Tab-separated table of C-alpha atoms and ligand atoms in Angstrom:
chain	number	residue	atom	x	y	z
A	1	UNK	CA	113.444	-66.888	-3.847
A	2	UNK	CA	110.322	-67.747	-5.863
A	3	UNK	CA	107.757	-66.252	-3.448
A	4	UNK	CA	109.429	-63.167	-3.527
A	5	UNK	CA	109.868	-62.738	-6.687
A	6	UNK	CA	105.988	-62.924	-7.009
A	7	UNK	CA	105.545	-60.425	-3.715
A	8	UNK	CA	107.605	-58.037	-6.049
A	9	UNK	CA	105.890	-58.629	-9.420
A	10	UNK	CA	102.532	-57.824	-8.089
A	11	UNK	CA	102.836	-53.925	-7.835
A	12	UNK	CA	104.365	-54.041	-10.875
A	13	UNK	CA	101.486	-55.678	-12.463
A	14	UNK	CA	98.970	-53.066	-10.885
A	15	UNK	CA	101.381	-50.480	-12.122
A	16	UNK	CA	101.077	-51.404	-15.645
A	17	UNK	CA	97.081	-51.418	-15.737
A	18	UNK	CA	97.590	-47.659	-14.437
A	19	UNK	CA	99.604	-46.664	-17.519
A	20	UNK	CA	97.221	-48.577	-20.299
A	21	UNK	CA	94.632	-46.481	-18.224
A	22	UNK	CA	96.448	-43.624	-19.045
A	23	UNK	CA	96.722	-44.716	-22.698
A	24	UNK	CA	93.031	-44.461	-23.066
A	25	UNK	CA	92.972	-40.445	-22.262
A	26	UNK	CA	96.458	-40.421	-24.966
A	27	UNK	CA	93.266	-41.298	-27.106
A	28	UNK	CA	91.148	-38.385	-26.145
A	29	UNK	CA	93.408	-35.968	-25.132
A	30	UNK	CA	92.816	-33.562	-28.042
A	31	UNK	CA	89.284	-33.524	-26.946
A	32	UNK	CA	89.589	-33.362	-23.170
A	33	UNK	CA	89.967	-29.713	-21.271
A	34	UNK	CA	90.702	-31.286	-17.757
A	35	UNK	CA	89.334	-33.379	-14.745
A	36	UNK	CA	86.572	-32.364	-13.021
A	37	UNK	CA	86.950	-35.510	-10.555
A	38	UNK	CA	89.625	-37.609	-10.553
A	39	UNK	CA	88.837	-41.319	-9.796
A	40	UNK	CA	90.154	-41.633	-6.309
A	41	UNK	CA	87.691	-39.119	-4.922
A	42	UNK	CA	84.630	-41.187	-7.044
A	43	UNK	CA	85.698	-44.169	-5.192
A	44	UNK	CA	86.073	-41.924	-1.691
A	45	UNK	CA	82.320	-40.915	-2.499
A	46	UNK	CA	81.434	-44.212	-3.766
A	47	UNK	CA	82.601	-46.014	-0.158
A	48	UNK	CA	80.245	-43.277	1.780
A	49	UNK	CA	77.557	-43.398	-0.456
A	50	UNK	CA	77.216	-46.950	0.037
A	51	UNK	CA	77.100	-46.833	3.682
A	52	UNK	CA	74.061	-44.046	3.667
A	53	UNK	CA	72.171	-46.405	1.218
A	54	UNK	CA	73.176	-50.204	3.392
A	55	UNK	CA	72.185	-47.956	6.025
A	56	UNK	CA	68.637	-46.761	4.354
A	57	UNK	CA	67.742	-50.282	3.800
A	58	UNK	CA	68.017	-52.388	6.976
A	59	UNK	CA	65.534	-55.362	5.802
A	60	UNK	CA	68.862	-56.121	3.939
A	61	UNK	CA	66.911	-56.206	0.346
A	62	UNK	CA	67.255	-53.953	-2.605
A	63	UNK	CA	66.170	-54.167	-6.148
A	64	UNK	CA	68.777	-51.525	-8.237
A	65	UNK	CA	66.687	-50.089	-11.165
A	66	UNK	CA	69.901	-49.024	-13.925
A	67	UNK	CA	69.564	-46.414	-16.550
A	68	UNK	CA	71.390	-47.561	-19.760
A	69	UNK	CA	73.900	-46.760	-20.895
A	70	UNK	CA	75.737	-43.712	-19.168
A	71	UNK	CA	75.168	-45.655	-15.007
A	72	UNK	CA	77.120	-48.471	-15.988
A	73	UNK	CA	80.378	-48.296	-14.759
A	74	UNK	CA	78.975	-45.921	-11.344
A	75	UNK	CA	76.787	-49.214	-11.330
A	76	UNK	CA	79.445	-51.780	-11.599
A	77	UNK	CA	81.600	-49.680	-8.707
A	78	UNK	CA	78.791	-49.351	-6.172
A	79	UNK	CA	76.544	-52.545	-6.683
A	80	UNK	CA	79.880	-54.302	-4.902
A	81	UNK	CA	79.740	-52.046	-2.202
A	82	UNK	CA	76.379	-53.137	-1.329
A	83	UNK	CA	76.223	-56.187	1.630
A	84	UNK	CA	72.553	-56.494	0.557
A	85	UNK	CA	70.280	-59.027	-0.892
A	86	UNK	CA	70.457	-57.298	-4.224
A	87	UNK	CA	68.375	-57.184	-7.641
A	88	UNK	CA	69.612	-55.171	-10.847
A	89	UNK	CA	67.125	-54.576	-13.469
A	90	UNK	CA	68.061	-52.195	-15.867
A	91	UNK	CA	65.475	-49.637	-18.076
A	92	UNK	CA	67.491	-47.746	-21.261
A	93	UNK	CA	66.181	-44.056	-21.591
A	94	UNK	CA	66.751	-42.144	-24.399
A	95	UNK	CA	67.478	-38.542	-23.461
A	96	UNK	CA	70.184	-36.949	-25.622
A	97	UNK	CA	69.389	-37.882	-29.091
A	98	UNK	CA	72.820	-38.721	-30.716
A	99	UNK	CA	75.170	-35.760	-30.548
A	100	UNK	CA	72.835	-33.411	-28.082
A	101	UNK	CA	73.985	-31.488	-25.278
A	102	UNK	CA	70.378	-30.910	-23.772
A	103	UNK	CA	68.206	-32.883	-22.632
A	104	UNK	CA	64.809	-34.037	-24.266
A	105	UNK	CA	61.776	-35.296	-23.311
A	106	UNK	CA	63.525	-38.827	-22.563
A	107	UNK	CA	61.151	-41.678	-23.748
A	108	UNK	CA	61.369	-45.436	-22.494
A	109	UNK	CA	63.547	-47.825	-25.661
A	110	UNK	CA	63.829	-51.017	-23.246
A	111	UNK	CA	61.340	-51.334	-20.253
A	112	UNK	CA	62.069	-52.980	-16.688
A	113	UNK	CA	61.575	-56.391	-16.103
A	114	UNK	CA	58.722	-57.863	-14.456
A	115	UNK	CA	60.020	-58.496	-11.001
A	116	UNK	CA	59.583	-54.893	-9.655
A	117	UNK	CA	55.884	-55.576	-7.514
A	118	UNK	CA	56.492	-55.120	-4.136
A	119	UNK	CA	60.390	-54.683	-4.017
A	120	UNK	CA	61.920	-51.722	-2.622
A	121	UNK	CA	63.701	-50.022	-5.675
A	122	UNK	CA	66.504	-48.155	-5.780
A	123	UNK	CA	66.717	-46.052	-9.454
A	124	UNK	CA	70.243	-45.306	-10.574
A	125	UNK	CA	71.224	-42.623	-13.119
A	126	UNK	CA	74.923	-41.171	-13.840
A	127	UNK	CA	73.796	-37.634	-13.792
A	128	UNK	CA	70.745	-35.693	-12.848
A	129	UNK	CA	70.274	-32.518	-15.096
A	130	UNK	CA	66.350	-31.387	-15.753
A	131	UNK	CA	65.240	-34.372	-13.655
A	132	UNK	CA	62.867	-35.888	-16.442
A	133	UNK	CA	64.887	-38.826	-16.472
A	134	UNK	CA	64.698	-39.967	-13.031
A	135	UNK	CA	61.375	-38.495	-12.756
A	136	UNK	CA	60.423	-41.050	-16.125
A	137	UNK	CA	62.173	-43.958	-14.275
A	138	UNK	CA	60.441	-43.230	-10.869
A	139	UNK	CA	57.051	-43.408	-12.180
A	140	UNK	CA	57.785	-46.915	-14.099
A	141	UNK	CA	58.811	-48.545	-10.818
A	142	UNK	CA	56.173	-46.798	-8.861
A	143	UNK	CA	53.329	-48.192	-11.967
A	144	UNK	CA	55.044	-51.573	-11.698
A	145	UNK	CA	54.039	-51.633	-7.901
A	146	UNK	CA	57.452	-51.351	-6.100
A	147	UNK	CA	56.631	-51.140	-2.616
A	148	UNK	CA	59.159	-48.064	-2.192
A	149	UNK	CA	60.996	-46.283	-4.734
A	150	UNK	CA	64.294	-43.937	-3.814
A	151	UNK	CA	66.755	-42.121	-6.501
A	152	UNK	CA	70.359	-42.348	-6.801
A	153	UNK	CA	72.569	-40.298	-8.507
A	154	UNK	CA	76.327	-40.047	-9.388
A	155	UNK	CA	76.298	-36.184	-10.064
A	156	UNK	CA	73.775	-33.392	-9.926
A	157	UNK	CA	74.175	-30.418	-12.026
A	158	UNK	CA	73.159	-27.415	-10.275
A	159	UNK	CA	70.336	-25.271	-12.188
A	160	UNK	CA	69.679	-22.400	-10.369
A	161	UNK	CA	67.102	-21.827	-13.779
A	162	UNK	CA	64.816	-24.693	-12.445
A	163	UNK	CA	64.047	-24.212	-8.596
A	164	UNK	CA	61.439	-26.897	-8.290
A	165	UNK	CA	63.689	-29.629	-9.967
A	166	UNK	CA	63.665	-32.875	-8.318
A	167	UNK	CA	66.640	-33.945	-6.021
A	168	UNK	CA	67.956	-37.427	-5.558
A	169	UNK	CA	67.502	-39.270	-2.222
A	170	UNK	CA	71.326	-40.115	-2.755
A	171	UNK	CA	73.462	-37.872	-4.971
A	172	UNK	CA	77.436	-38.386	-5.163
A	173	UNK	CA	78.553	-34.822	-6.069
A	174	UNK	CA	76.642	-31.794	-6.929
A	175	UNK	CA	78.490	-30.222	-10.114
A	176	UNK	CA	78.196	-27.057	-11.417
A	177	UNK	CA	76.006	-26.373	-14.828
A	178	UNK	CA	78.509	-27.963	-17.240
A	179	UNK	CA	78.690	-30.920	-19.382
A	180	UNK	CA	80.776	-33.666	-17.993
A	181	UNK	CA	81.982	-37.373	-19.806
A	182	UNK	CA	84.200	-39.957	-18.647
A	183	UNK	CA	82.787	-42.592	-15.384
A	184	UNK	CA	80.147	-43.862	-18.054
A	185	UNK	CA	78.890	-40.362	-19.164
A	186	UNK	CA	79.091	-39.634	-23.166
A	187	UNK	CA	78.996	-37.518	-25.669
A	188	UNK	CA	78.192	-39.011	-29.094
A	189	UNK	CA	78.793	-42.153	-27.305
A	190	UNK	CA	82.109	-41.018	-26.693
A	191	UNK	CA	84.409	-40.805	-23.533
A	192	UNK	CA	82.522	-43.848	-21.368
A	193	UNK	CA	85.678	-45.585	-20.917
A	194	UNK	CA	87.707	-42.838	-19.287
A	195	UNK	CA	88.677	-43.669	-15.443
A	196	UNK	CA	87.930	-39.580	-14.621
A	197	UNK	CA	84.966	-37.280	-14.543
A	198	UNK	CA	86.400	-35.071	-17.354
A	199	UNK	CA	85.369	-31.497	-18.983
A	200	UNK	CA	85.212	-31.574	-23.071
A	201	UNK	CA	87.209	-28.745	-24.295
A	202	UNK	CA	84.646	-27.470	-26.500
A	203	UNK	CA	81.865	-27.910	-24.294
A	204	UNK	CA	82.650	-26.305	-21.064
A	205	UNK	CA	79.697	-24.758	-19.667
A	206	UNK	CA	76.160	-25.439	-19.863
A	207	UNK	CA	76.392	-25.662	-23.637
A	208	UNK	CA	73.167	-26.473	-26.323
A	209	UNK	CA	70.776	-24.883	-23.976
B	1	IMP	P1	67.663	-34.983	-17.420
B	1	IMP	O1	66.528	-35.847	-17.866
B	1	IMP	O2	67.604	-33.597	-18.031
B	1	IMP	O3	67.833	-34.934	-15.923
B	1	IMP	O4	68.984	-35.576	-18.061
B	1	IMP	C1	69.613	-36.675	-17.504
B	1	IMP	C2	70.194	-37.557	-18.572
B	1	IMP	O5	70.867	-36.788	-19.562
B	1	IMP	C3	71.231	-38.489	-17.959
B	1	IMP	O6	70.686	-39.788	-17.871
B	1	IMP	C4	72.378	-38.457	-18.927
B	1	IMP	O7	72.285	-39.576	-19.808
B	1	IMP	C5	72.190	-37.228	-19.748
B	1	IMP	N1	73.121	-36.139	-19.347
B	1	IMP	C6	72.788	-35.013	-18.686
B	1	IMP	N2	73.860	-34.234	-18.482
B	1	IMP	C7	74.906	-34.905	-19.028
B	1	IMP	C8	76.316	-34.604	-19.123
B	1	IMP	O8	76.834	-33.580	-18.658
B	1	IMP	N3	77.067	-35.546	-19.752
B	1	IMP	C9	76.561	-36.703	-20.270
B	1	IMP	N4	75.257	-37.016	-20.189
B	1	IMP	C10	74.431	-36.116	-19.577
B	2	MG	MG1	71.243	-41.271	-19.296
C-alpha cells in the first residue's frame, strides 16, 4: 500500500542524515580525542534553558544580541525554542586571532544594528572563558540604550585562576578548563560543523595559556 510504504520510508530517511552526520567526524577523526557532550544532552539543556529564559521575559519580547561566528548553530537551536516576540541582531568579536588558544583583548569587527534603544537584550556567546567577550558585548547594548541587558551562554569554562570573572545570567553547562570545538566552536575555523561538543586531541587542557 502506497501510504505505507511512505510511513516506512520516513525513518529510513532520518536514519540516513544520522550516518552523513557521522561522515563529517570520519573527516576529523584524526584530530578529535572524544566527546565532551554528545548532542542529545545539548538539546536536553537547550529545551530547559529555553523555559528559564520564556520564563525571564514575560512581556513576551526579546531582542537576541549573537556573537559571530562560534553562537551560530547554539543560536539557530535555541532561537526556535523561544515563543517570544523575537529580534536577532548579531555583533562579530574577534577574540582568538587565527590559530590561538587564549583569549585576547577581543575588539568589535562588525557592530550591532541600530534597533537596540529601549529593547530588552539578550547577548548570546558559545562559550564564556575570561569573560571579556561578553563583558565587550554587554557594554555595546547597554551604550546603545537597551532598556535591560542579560547574558547567555552555551558553556562556561571554570577558572578557578580568575575569581571575580563574570557569570552568565543563563549558562548551558559549566565545563572544566579545556578547549572544546564542535556545536559552532573552532579552532582555526575548524570543527563548527560537528553535531558534538568535542575535545581536540592535541589540545586537551587549558592549553596556550
Ligand atoms: P573570553 O573573552 O576569554 O571569555 O573568550 C570567549 C571567546 O573565546 C568565545 O566567544 C569563543 O569564541 C572563544 N573561545 C573561548 N574558549 C574557547 C574554546 O574552548 N573553543 C573555541 N572557542 C573558544
Ligand atoms: Mg567567540
Amino acid at each position: 500500500m502506497g501510504w505505507r510504504r511512505f510511513l516506512w520510508t520516513a525513518p529510513a530517511g532520518i536514519a540516513r542524515m544520522e550516518d552523513s552526520s557521522l561522515i563529517s567526524h570520519e573527516v576529523y577523526s584524526p584530530d578529535i580525542a572524544g566527546v565532551l557532550i554528545p548532542r542529545h544532552r545539548i538539546a536536553a539543556r537547550l529545551d530547559e534553558l529555553a523555559r528559564s529564559i520564556t520564563e525571564a521575559y514575560p512581556g513576551g519580547e526579546l531582542t537576541i544580541l549573537a556573537a559571530l561566528t562560534g553562537s551560530l548553530v547554539f543560536l539557530s537551536d535555541l532561537i526556535r525554542r523561544l515563543p517570544l516576540r523575537l529580534r536577532v541582531d548579531v555583533v562579530r568579536v574577534s577574540s582568538y586571532p587565527h590559530e590561538a588558544t587564549a583569549s585576547r583583548e577581543p575588539s568589535v569587527l562588525i557592530a550591532p544594528g541600530g534597533d537596540l534603544p529601549g529593547r530588552h537584550v539578550l547577548v548570546i556567546d558559545d562559550i564564556l572563558d575570561s569573560g571579556k567577550t561578553l563583558e565587550l558585548i554587554r557594554g555595546l547594548a547597554m551604550e546603545a540604550g537597551a532598556a535591560s541587558v542579560r547574558t547567555c551562554v552555551l558553556l562556561a569554562k571554570r577558572r578557578d585562576d580568575l575569581p571575580g570573572r563574570v557569570a552568565a545570567d543563563f549558562t548551558g553547562f559549566e565545563i572544566d578548563d579545556q578547549f572544546v570545538v564542535g556545536y559552532g566552536l573552532d579552532y582555526g575555523d575548524l570543527y563548527r560543523n560537528l553535531p558534538d561538543l568535542c575535545l581536540l586531541r592535541d589540545l586537551a587542557g587549558g592549553a596556550g595559556r
